[in-house]
XYZ file of C-alpha atoms in Angstrom:
714
model
C -13.754 -41.104 37.567
C -14.286 -39.520 41.037
C -13.948 -35.795 41.849
C -11.181 -35.690 44.657
C -12.892 -32.540 46.277
C -16.583 -33.550 46.609
C -16.684 -37.404 45.631
C -19.072 -36.637 42.644
C -18.990 -39.285 39.820
C -17.531 -37.940 36.665
C -17.300 -38.949 32.953
C -13.697 -40.212 32.033
C -13.346 -37.316 29.673
C -14.442 -34.535 32.143
C -12.481 -31.487 32.438
C -14.232 -30.138 35.413
C -16.608 -31.441 38.168
C -20.114 -29.992 37.355
C -21.021 -30.098 41.014
C -18.151 -28.164 42.570
C -16.314 -26.769 39.702
C -12.998 -28.485 40.567
C -10.516 -28.869 37.764
C -9.525 -32.589 37.023
C -5.703 -32.909 37.613
C -5.239 -35.530 34.947
C -6.130 -33.073 32.336
C -4.268 -30.129 33.654
C -1.108 -32.116 33.574
C -1.376 -32.483 29.822
C -1.193 -28.575 29.424
C 2.608 -28.505 28.392
C 2.367 -26.390 25.298
C 4.775 -24.545 23.243
C 2.943 -21.027 22.804
C 3.989 -17.937 21.021
C 2.965 -15.408 18.380
C 5.037 -13.280 15.937
C 5.248 -9.389 16.236
C 3.337 -8.918 19.404
C 2.283 -10.542 22.619
C -0.945 -10.178 24.554
C -1.016 -10.149 28.513
C -3.772 -11.620 30.538
C -5.411 -8.193 30.789
C -5.515 -8.042 26.922
C -2.706 -5.601 26.465
C -0.662 -6.064 23.339
C 3.127 -5.393 23.523
C 4.466 -5.239 19.932
C 7.999 -6.124 18.901
C 9.767 -4.494 16.016
C 10.235 -6.612 12.902
C 13.735 -7.710 11.861
C 15.937 -5.157 10.307
C 16.553 -5.208 6.530
C 20.330 -5.199 5.835
C 20.359 -2.016 3.962
C 20.495 1.673 5.027
C 17.047 2.894 4.358
C 15.289 -0.068 5.952
C 17.523 0.081 8.923
C 16.483 3.519 9.511
C 12.862 2.708 8.789
C 12.729 -0.237 11.233
C 14.195 1.804 13.916
C 11.426 4.094 13.617
C 8.804 1.372 13.235
C 10.160 -0.318 16.281
C 9.689 2.855 18.300
C 6.202 3.280 17.160
C 5.155 -0.386 17.540
C 6.271 -0.622 21.121
C 4.008 2.195 21.944
C 1.043 -0.280 21.585
C 2.138 -1.782 24.859
C -0.582 -1.297 27.523
C -3.121 0.129 25.188
C -6.699 -1.096 25.511
C -8.750 -0.079 22.532
C -12.405 -0.120 23.704
C -13.791 2.362 21.165
C -14.442 5.507 23.125
C -10.780 5.643 24.304
C -9.403 6.073 20.624
C -9.730 9.678 19.552
C -10.629 8.868 16.017
C -12.408 5.778 16.704
C -15.911 4.636 17.414
C -17.372 1.344 18.580
C -20.761 0.629 17.210
C -23.211 -2.021 16.946
C -26.849 -2.989 16.192
C -29.456 -4.873 18.001
C -30.042 -7.034 14.918
C -27.803 -10.124 15.002
C -26.621 -11.538 11.508
C -25.150 -14.826 10.893
C -22.238 -16.365 12.510
C -18.510 -15.384 11.416
C -17.479 -16.445 8.039
C -14.887 -19.264 8.038
C -11.727 -18.315 6.295
C -8.861 -20.911 5.328
C -5.521 -20.526 7.219
C -2.135 -22.071 6.989
C -1.613 -25.148 9.002
C -4.174 -27.135 10.794
C -5.964 -24.470 12.862
C -9.240 -25.357 13.932
C -12.018 -23.174 12.761
C -13.832 -21.368 15.571
C -17.723 -20.854 16.133
C -18.335 -24.426 14.682
C -21.850 -25.386 15.129
C -22.692 -22.187 17.048
C -25.921 -20.246 16.482
C -25.793 -16.429 17.484
C -29.503 -16.318 17.449
C -30.925 -14.007 20.167
C -33.447 -15.601 22.505
C -36.573 -13.902 23.262
C -37.095 -12.288 26.751
C -39.761 -14.899 27.567
C -37.090 -17.590 26.999
C -34.632 -15.817 29.214
C -37.159 -15.680 32.042
C -38.505 -19.211 31.601
C -35.098 -20.842 31.860
C -33.378 -21.362 35.013
C -29.711 -22.613 35.126
C -28.734 -25.329 37.275
C -25.634 -24.891 39.526
C -23.963 -27.758 38.271
C -24.200 -26.521 34.605
C -23.047 -23.040 35.635
C -19.970 -24.401 37.458
C -19.162 -26.558 34.513
C -19.414 -23.483 32.102
C -17.206 -21.344 34.559
C -14.746 -24.141 34.564
C -14.315 -24.019 30.857
C -14.066 -20.226 30.766
C -11.433 -20.246 33.660
C -9.367 -22.803 31.895
C -9.612 -20.707 28.643
C -8.304 -17.702 30.538
C -5.412 -19.763 32.024
C -4.573 -21.005 28.462
C -4.379 -17.403 27.174
C -2.249 -16.228 30.087
C 0.112 -19.258 29.713
C 0.343 -18.676 25.953
C 1.338 -15.061 26.145
C 3.521 -15.634 29.084
C 5.590 -18.372 26.852
C 5.593 -15.859 24.097
C 7.341 -13.195 26.135
C 9.820 -15.728 27.165
C 11.078 -16.510 23.531
C 14.752 -15.745 23.330
C 14.979 -12.422 21.446
C 18.510 -13.265 20.437
C 17.056 -16.189 18.510
C 17.339 -16.092 14.672
C 14.605 -13.632 13.460
C 12.884 -16.100 11.234
C 12.997 -18.965 13.923
C 11.786 -16.534 16.652
C 8.813 -15.473 14.621
C 7.949 -19.049 13.616
C 7.968 -20.065 17.437
C 5.796 -17.348 18.339
C 3.370 -18.073 15.470
C 3.300 -21.553 16.612
C 2.489 -20.530 20.236
C -0.878 -19.074 18.868
C -1.397 -22.129 16.786
C -1.256 -24.262 19.933
C -3.347 -21.888 21.956
C -6.211 -22.208 19.178
C -5.769 -26.038 19.447
C -6.095 -25.778 23.152
C -9.266 -23.503 23.019
C -11.123 -25.459 20.367
C -12.235 -28.531 22.559
C -12.829 -26.130 25.371
C -15.217 -24.087 23.005
C -16.983 -27.297 21.860
C -17.524 -28.641 25.450
C -18.688 -25.317 26.693
C -21.199 -25.114 23.686
C -22.533 -28.487 24.876
C -23.158 -27.718 28.458
C -26.965 -28.419 29.163
C -29.184 -26.780 31.747
C -28.128 -23.211 31.293
C -30.613 -20.318 30.966
C -30.739 -18.975 27.363
C -28.965 -15.674 28.504
C -26.103 -17.342 30.152
C -25.840 -19.833 27.275
C -25.665 -16.923 24.736
C -22.951 -15.099 26.748
C -20.833 -18.280 26.991
C -20.922 -18.817 23.362
C -20.196 -15.197 22.766
C -17.133 -15.365 24.999
C -15.712 -18.439 23.009
C -16.613 -17.000 19.610
C -14.828 -13.613 20.488
C -11.838 -15.368 22.000
C -11.310 -17.893 19.234
C -12.077 -15.897 16.329
C -9.787 -13.027 17.373
C -6.943 -15.298 18.103
C -7.488 -17.173 14.660
C -7.360 -13.851 12.800
C -4.268 -12.903 14.734
C -2.750 -16.267 13.923
C -3.314 -15.578 10.201
C -1.454 -12.333 10.244
C 1.298 -13.795 12.262
C 1.642 -16.602 9.878
C 2.020 -14.016 7.017
C 4.908 -12.259 8.780
C 6.646 -15.472 9.650
C 6.480 -16.517 5.773
C 7.241 -12.816 4.747
C 10.211 -12.485 6.872
C 11.637 -15.719 5.584
C 10.880 -14.397 2.118
C 13.019 -11.352 2.894
C 15.957 -13.292 4.134
C 15.962 -15.877 1.617
C 15.118 -13.761 -1.418
C 14.650 -10.044 -1.066
C 17.941 -9.299 0.841
C 19.752 -11.162 -2.020
C 18.877 -8.425 -4.559
C 22.146 -7.588 -6.371
C 23.752 -4.130 -4.887
C 24.184 -1.252 -7.043
C 27.916 -1.094 -6.964
C 28.359 -2.968 -10.279
C 25.405 -1.070 -12.025
C 25.931 -0.806 -15.811
C 27.878 -4.124 -16.213
C 26.467 -7.099 -18.049
C 27.184 -9.167 -14.989
C 24.990 -6.932 -12.648
C 22.361 -6.967 -15.351
C 22.068 -10.697 -15.527
C 22.286 -10.965 -11.852
C 19.437 -8.451 -11.358
C 17.280 -10.108 -13.943
C 17.767 -13.604 -12.598
C 17.137 -12.569 -9.020
C 13.756 -10.881 -10.342
C 12.770 -14.094 -12.039
C 13.415 -16.034 -8.723
C 11.790 -13.422 -6.587
C 8.676 -13.262 -8.745
C 8.263 -17.024 -8.699
C 8.457 -17.109 -5.058
C 6.104 -14.124 -4.772
C 3.447 -16.010 -6.917
C 3.821 -19.087 -4.845
C 3.216 -17.123 -1.679
C -0.327 -17.647 -0.471
C -0.276 -17.056 3.362
C -1.549 -13.383 3.294
C -4.816 -12.856 5.199
C -7.670 -11.085 3.645
C -6.693 -7.779 5.159
C -3.370 -7.848 3.282
C -4.583 -9.031 -0.115
C -4.620 -5.635 -1.585
C -1.324 -4.804 -0.111
C 0.308 -7.801 -1.401
C -0.935 -7.188 -5.037
C 0.788 -3.806 -4.846
C 3.728 -5.298 -3.498
C 3.924 -7.491 -6.706
C 3.565 -4.377 -8.823
C 6.476 -2.855 -6.994
C 8.546 -6.009 -7.442
C 7.947 -5.816 -11.144
C 9.917 -2.456 -11.317
C 12.969 -4.780 -11.301
C 12.130 -6.251 -14.556
C 11.979 -2.741 -16.167
C 15.348 -1.818 -14.435
C 17.035 -4.777 -15.732
C 15.732 -4.269 -19.270
C 16.639 -0.640 -19.165
C 20.134 -1.580 -17.878
C 20.590 -4.098 -20.735
C 19.635 -1.757 -23.414
C 22.155 0.856 -21.846
C 24.936 -1.508 -21.920
C 24.139 -2.680 -25.657
C 23.716 0.864 -26.912
C 26.392 2.849 -24.719
C 23.430 4.792 -23.536
C 23.996 6.958 -20.373
C 20.541 8.454 -20.298
C 18.941 5.010 -19.967
C 21.641 3.821 -17.434
C 20.924 6.990 -15.268
C 17.277 6.480 -15.616
C 17.715 2.722 -14.543
C 19.735 3.875 -11.483
C 17.147 6.272 -10.507
C 14.176 3.811 -11.064
C 16.228 1.544 -8.829
C 16.383 4.005 -6.046
C 12.656 4.611 -6.523
C 12.081 0.862 -6.179
C 14.013 0.844 -2.882
C 11.915 4.040 -1.649
C 8.511 2.475 -2.496
C 9.402 -0.999 -1.427
C 10.231 0.368 1.911
C 6.811 2.254 2.099
C 5.028 -0.967 1.167
C 6.827 -2.764 3.772
C 5.686 -0.020 6.250
C 2.133 -0.624 5.067
C 2.388 -4.203 6.017
C 3.477 -3.092 9.512
C 0.530 -0.676 9.693
C -1.893 -3.557 8.758
C -0.283 -5.630 11.781
C -0.690 -2.694 14.056
C -4.337 -2.518 13.038
C -4.744 -6.084 13.740
C -3.255 -5.472 17.217
C -5.369 -2.742 18.126
C -8.483 -4.840 17.142
C -7.185 -7.798 19.265
C -6.608 -5.580 22.218
C -10.048 -4.476 21.931
C -11.573 -8.010 21.416
C -9.377 -9.441 24.279
C -10.292 -6.528 26.498
C -14.153 -7.258 26.008
C -13.793 -11.109 26.224
C -11.880 -10.725 29.569
C -14.614 -8.501 30.923
C -17.236 -10.751 29.726
C -15.755 -13.541 31.566
C -15.860 -11.467 34.803
C -19.422 -10.567 33.961
C -20.274 -14.340 33.561
C -18.826 -14.914 36.954
C -20.725 -12.162 38.499
C -24.002 -13.390 36.814
C -23.408 -16.818 38.367
C -23.373 -15.230 41.895
C -26.793 -13.547 41.360
C -30.113 -14.966 42.748
C -32.655 -16.064 40.234
C -34.604 -12.803 40.512
C -31.658 -10.569 39.721
C -30.887 -12.809 36.720
C -34.450 -12.294 35.277
C -34.192 -9.456 32.736
C -30.382 -9.092 33.003
C -28.667 -7.947 29.838
C -24.945 -8.794 29.432
C -22.948 -5.462 28.857
C -20.060 -7.319 27.235
C -21.928 -9.485 24.852
C -20.807 -7.452 21.771
C -21.967 -9.734 18.891
C -21.485 -7.633 15.572
C -20.315 -4.444 17.364
C -17.607 -2.879 15.141
C -14.614 -0.891 15.807
C -14.084 2.226 13.534
C -10.874 4.089 13.174
C -10.024 6.614 10.389
C -6.896 7.935 8.569
C -7.235 10.715 6.086
C -5.092 12.778 3.814
C -4.813 16.581 4.543
C -3.822 17.777 0.980
C -4.737 16.615 -2.539
C -2.832 17.489 -5.739
C -5.294 17.092 -8.575
C -2.490 16.792 -11.118
C -1.094 13.872 -9.209
C -4.638 12.335 -8.719
C -3.577 8.943 -9.983
C -0.623 8.645 -7.739
C -2.770 8.234 -4.582
C -3.963 5.001 -3.282
C -6.636 6.327 -0.978
C -7.911 9.639 0.448
C -9.371 7.960 3.584
C -8.627 4.533 5.125
C -11.163 3.017 7.392
C -9.669 0.606 9.866
C -12.241 -1.673 11.302
C -13.465 -5.130 12.317
C -16.221 -6.794 14.397
C -16.005 -7.844 18.126
C -17.385 -11.060 17.004
C -19.757 -12.447 14.410
C -20.150 -10.797 11.103
C -21.737 -7.663 9.733
C -22.563 -6.029 6.452
C -22.110 -2.284 5.991
C -22.317 0.241 3.278
C -19.577 2.819 3.055
C -20.180 6.056 1.247
C -17.680 9.089 0.677
C -17.166 12.114 -1.390
C -15.487 15.456 -1.584
C -18.424 17.854 -2.504
C -17.317 19.905 -5.660
C -14.535 17.530 -6.581
C -15.473 13.915 -6.622
C -18.381 11.838 -7.379
C -19.870 9.767 -4.462
C -18.226 6.504 -3.729
C -20.353 3.594 -2.444
C -19.390 0.195 -1.719
C -20.627 -2.827 0.491
C -18.270 -4.840 2.853
C -18.814 -7.802 5.061
C -16.751 -7.401 8.364
C -15.907 -10.207 10.628
C -13.401 -10.629 13.651
C -10.429 -10.001 11.451
C -9.002 -6.644 10.895
C -9.853 -4.866 7.612
C -8.583 -1.653 6.134
C -10.882 -0.091 3.550
C -9.278 2.289 1.184
C -11.490 4.908 -0.132
C -10.669 7.083 -3.123
C -13.874 8.439 -4.882
C -13.633 9.028 -8.766
C -13.452 12.766 -9.780
C -16.330 14.506 -10.935
C -16.847 14.516 -14.784
C -17.159 17.729 -16.828
C -15.366 21.076 -16.225
C -13.909 21.620 -12.736
C -12.555 24.875 -11.379
C -9.099 23.703 -10.329
C -7.218 26.964 -11.239
C -6.760 27.835 -7.503
C -6.367 26.069 -4.236
C -9.414 25.529 -1.913
C -10.582 24.174 1.287
C -12.825 20.999 1.309
C -14.205 18.425 3.288
C -14.099 14.648 2.847
C -17.397 13.224 4.020
C -17.773 9.612 5.077
C -20.954 7.675 6.106
C -21.144 4.241 7.261
C -24.594 2.521 7.138
C -26.565 -0.661 7.657
C -27.770 -2.439 4.563
C -31.153 -0.953 5.197
C -29.796 2.674 5.261
C -29.563 2.992 9.005
C -26.574 5.351 9.665
C -23.952 3.835 11.869
C -21.341 6.486 11.829
C -20.636 9.752 10.059
C -17.241 11.699 9.846
C -15.812 14.777 7.987
C -12.147 15.441 7.404
C -10.875 18.802 6.232
C -8.616 18.579 3.118
C -6.899 21.306 1.032
C -7.180 20.806 -2.547
C -4.311 22.366 -4.443
C -4.683 23.808 -7.957
C -4.244 21.619 -11.055
C -0.996 23.446 -11.586
C 0.682 22.464 -8.271
C 3.171 19.693 -7.727
C 5.105 18.706 -4.829
C 8.722 17.953 -5.739
C 9.712 16.713 -2.306
C 8.030 15.067 0.758
C 9.114 13.163 3.787
C 7.191 10.128 2.405
C 8.806 9.785 -1.117
C 11.772 12.009 -1.109
C 13.577 12.256 -4.256
C 11.466 9.770 -6.061
C 8.605 12.164 -6.057
C 10.569 13.831 -9.002
C 9.242 11.153 -11.217
C 5.601 12.248 -10.479
C 6.071 15.155 -13.017
C 5.310 12.536 -15.569
C 1.577 13.033 -14.713
C 1.769 16.402 -16.589
C 2.750 14.663 -19.821
C -0.671 14.818 -22.033
C 0.217 13.225 -25.369
C -3.496 12.485 -25.953
C -4.853 16.039 -25.235
C -6.502 18.086 -28.200
C -4.012 20.885 -27.451
C -1.019 18.474 -28.493
C -2.801 17.435 -31.495
C -3.072 20.926 -32.629
C 0.542 21.598 -31.829
C 1.426 18.612 -34.209
C -0.665 19.983 -36.958
C 1.151 23.298 -36.932
C 4.396 21.385 -36.634
C 3.697 19.482 -39.894
C 3.265 22.901 -41.710
C 6.622 23.941 -40.293
C 8.320 20.792 -41.417
C 6.797 21.043 -44.863
C 8.195 24.601 -45.117
C 11.657 23.605 -44.013
C 11.965 20.737 -46.547
C 9.968 22.351 -49.425
C 7.160 19.826 -49.095
C 9.246 16.665 -48.861
C 8.218 15.928 -45.226
C 4.570 16.539 -44.463
C 3.612 14.240 -41.495
C 5.073 13.487 -38.097
C 5.705 9.738 -38.445
C 8.002 9.132 -35.350
C 10.473 6.464 -36.123
C 9.018 5.383 -39.454
C 10.769 6.055 -42.795
C 10.942 9.841 -43.604
C 12.935 9.790 -46.841
C 15.947 11.199 -44.927
C 18.716 9.402 -42.796
C 17.760 8.649 -39.352
C 19.591 11.673 -37.886
C 17.665 14.151 -40.155
C 14.381 12.530 -39.752
C 14.332 12.779 -35.999
C 15.904 16.169 -36.095
C 13.234 17.594 -38.353
C 10.306 16.495 -36.267
C 11.766 17.862 -33.172
C 12.537 21.189 -35.032
C 9.108 21.281 -36.434
C 7.564 21.080 -32.760
C 9.824 23.943 -31.575
C 8.897 26.083 -34.671
C 5.343 25.381 -34.125
C 5.605 26.521 -30.574
C 7.183 29.776 -31.524
C 4.688 30.382 -34.402
C 1.874 29.745 -31.972
C 3.212 32.493 -29.918
C 4.605 30.522 -27.017
C 7.490 32.222 -25.341
C 10.085 31.144 -22.585
C 9.195 32.416 -19.069
C 12.478 33.141 -17.249
C 10.994 32.983 -13.814
C 12.972 30.803 -11.413
C 12.632 27.038 -11.339
C 13.908 24.776 -8.459
C 13.650 21.042 -7.696
C 15.017 21.829 -4.246
C 11.699 23.478 -3.106
C 9.020 21.122 -1.834
C 6.255 22.906 -3.789
C 6.156 24.203 -7.420
C 3.636 25.692 -9.745
C 3.604 23.875 -13.037
C 1.248 24.550 -16.017
C -0.012 21.504 -18.185
C 0.864 21.628 -21.810
C -2.644 22.904 -22.875
C -2.202 25.889 -20.544
C 1.175 26.742 -21.929
C -0.359 26.813 -25.431
C -3.259 28.906 -24.247
C -1.197 31.272 -21.953
C 1.636 31.458 -24.732
C 4.223 31.251 -22.062
C 6.058 28.729 -19.923
C 8.938 27.933 -17.604
C 11.520 25.605 -18.854
C 9.810 22.576 -17.161
C 6.521 23.678 -18.866
C 7.647 24.107 -22.233
C 9.830 20.869 -21.900
C 6.858 18.837 -20.786
C 4.781 20.248 -23.814
C 7.729 19.201 -26.320
C 7.968 15.852 -24.620
C 4.241 15.170 -24.935
C 4.192 15.975 -28.622
C 7.197 13.558 -29.056
C 5.550 10.900 -27.071
C 2.257 11.551 -29.154
C 4.351 10.728 -32.215
C 5.760 7.368 -30.688
C 9.076 8.922 -29.973
C 11.353 8.147 -27.026
C 11.823 11.246 -24.966
C 13.481 12.015 -21.632
C 13.108 14.957 -19.208
C 16.581 16.019 -18.303
C 16.800 18.173 -15.114
C 20.225 19.883 -14.586
C 20.418 22.004 -11.384
C 17.623 24.701 -11.686
C 16.860 23.932 -15.257
C 14.742 21.447 -17.526
C 15.464 20.184 -21.097
C 14.260 17.447 -23.415
C 16.223 14.662 -24.972
C 14.873 12.820 -27.988
C 16.319 9.415 -28.980
C 17.363 9.304 -32.775
C 15.695 6.987 -35.043
C 17.841 3.843 -35.450
C 17.017 3.349 -39.323
C 14.685 0.385 -38.707
C 11.213 1.125 -38.381
C 10.508 -2.339 -36.786
C 13.132 -1.825 -34.317
C 12.602 0.661 -31.583
C 14.856 -0.838 -29.036
C 17.048 2.170 -28.865
C 20.304 3.511 -30.367
C 21.603 5.313 -27.252
C 21.962 8.559 -29.459
C 19.961 11.536 -28.615
C 19.322 15.186 -29.449
C 19.225 17.606 -26.523
C 16.495 20.287 -26.969
C 16.725 23.678 -25.286
C 13.321 25.212 -24.915
C 14.530 28.408 -23.658
C 15.374 29.295 -27.236
C 11.589 30.113 -27.749
C 12.309 33.693 -26.879
C 15.234 33.949 -29.128
C 16.001 34.378 -32.848
C 17.980 31.209 -32.309
C 14.800 29.393 -32.921
C 14.328 30.850 -36.426
C 13.602 28.558 -39.495
C 16.836 29.189 -41.212
C 18.850 28.022 -38.193
C 16.970 24.647 -38.292
C 17.470 24.303 -42.292
C 21.117 24.923 -41.765
C 21.549 22.281 -39.230
C 19.412 19.817 -41.114
C 21.575 20.261 -44.221
C 24.621 19.785 -41.985
C 23.249 16.438 -40.740
C 22.770 15.377 -44.237
C 26.355 15.913 -44.928
C 27.133 14.226 -41.696
C 28.710 17.446 -40.088
C 28.529 18.396 -36.478
C 25.669 20.711 -35.691
C 25.922 23.080 -32.716
C 24.167 26.386 -34.000
C 20.439 25.526 -33.114
C 18.451 24.869 -30.060
C 18.655 21.041 -30.917
C 22.171 19.678 -30.371
C 23.763 16.269 -30.924
C 25.870 14.780 -27.956
C 27.892 11.781 -28.237
C 28.199 9.145 -25.324
C 31.256 10.814 -23.592
C 29.459 14.266 -23.675
C 26.305 12.846 -22.206
C 28.143 11.081 -19.463
C 29.905 14.249 -18.485
C 26.647 16.216 -18.769
C 24.594 13.879 -16.590
C 27.355 13.324 -13.978
C 27.077 16.805 -12.778
C 25.821 17.020 -9.154
C 22.230 17.461 -8.870
C 21.146 16.340 -12.304
C 18.281 14.051 -12.677
C 16.847 12.003 -15.700
C 13.354 10.977 -16.146
C 12.372 8.540 -18.880
C 8.937 9.693 -20.367
C 8.271 5.882 -21.383
C 8.083 5.217 -17.468
C 4.799 7.046 -17.245
C 3.177 3.660 -18.243
C 5.582 1.602 -16.111
C 4.908 3.668 -12.931
C 1.424 4.249 -13.708
C 1.928 7.963 -13.539
C -0.823 9.110 -15.902
C -2.384 12.531 -16.229
C -5.479 13.374 -14.310
C -8.595 12.978 -16.405
C -12.168 13.133 -15.408
């Protein structure tokens, strides 16, 4: 083959003339590619313009996506170069580690950096080698065509019709990046094979292609995830049965069948990138709530149980809320990848310019020259931290600090340390970073032993990032307010009404204080029954009928509280306020006083400790306990749908005296209605009317295990 410009003899497979740099036309005519990514696009300058994901067809996600769309578009035109981000830092080391780790991707995407060494040459080697002009021109030709490929790819992406079906549009754009990678791969291999370059220039050329190809490959992976995830949304998630028929056998069966199908598809889903592995696991746990919802609904239908049904409805609402939040976390991860890609693309573009400038230098200028934009193993650090911690809700937090990071190219091992002095132990973990975005979630374990958490205090979250040898890379300190152990947040913009369920963190069935309460309760039961009942057995046989057995255990707990000196505190209680002071059961017993919510949590903890099924019932401005009545079969605790309502305000009244409970227990033995004690029986119709009152909320205490809302322990 002959170069049309200078007449130089060429190899048949040459892309450029090494003598004059002319691009061979027969090759450029083959660059008709379908190019396009997924949720964002990069222009030749390296700027990423992000597009909002499709809208889920229900009200909550519709609102969320309009917000996310606005936020994501803000990334257009940003160039993350470390120092330009207020909470970010670009950092690196003169020591160079091994090449980027290879990671599997969906489809036939070529791996980058194949056969490439990132070894840094010595200064003598840099000085002793002189590049031939032909070799320089050949390398510049490959770099120029790579830049054209990127420009063409993102131009094609932006031209994808936004009116296209959502899933198809994202698929088309993902495939653009796949094609871009296929185009870049042979260029990278040929550029790496160029002979006659000085070691400095050869290193810069390899770094350019490493950074460009590895970053695009990482971006492809997250786009591939979103393409598959949006398909999962439309073909599965959006088909979740709506709530109009809640409480019918048909709805229950539909929900359970849908969950089984969704879970099967979820388990088969394997295109999530490493940066989303933890988020995808949490998504599966959220999806599993539907199994509990369907089972609870089934039990409610079988037993005409309004408490279970309302609880199932509220759990379904919680699922909607937390599923939306997890979806937003996916988007946040995508935005993190966008930021990293912007940074990498900006560096690789400037490195291409710097290589061109280097080619224009004379031999003397090149000697000792250090490429500014060779950033192998340089990392970008961005931080997000929490500003308030509620110790009682410790187990509800995923993280106190999130580090958003990634390498410009290559890979790097770091050690992350974090602690809140006086509150947590020191957290320490090693991570290997590469060209893909990574979010590191940090939540140090609480200190052991006694902590003074009786009042709020200001503290600092200290974070240190180091090399493996201990050399400090970066340190950060974030202010945080640690509320007292008695504080709870009923309502936040993040979780809304679903936060009410977090009060389950105040249930302490295993605490020594509850064990002591049960001992006193046994004495009270023995006194009321003349020694016929001398143990709390839950739903096991008591020698009485199932109504009396359940009633006496609840009465014993109420009497024990009274005899231990606990009295009802009539101070105001409201669920509408964002912040509430709530004593733990042990503190109620120690201080011998409690609000309705505090005494209700104490009673519910004792019932739970006995293996009995309790609910926290929250009428407007009040809190009560409901306990399910034993069903007469010790091996079957599936539920009867019959409950006693326990009014703990009676702790300051003669209403709570022993004779009242004895009289009502005898009434139950004679199958008479009881309405004189603080423990009352309500039938299904009465419960329906009671729970239908506006503002009433029901929390199933058994959901503490389902939702993972366990008490703070250290």
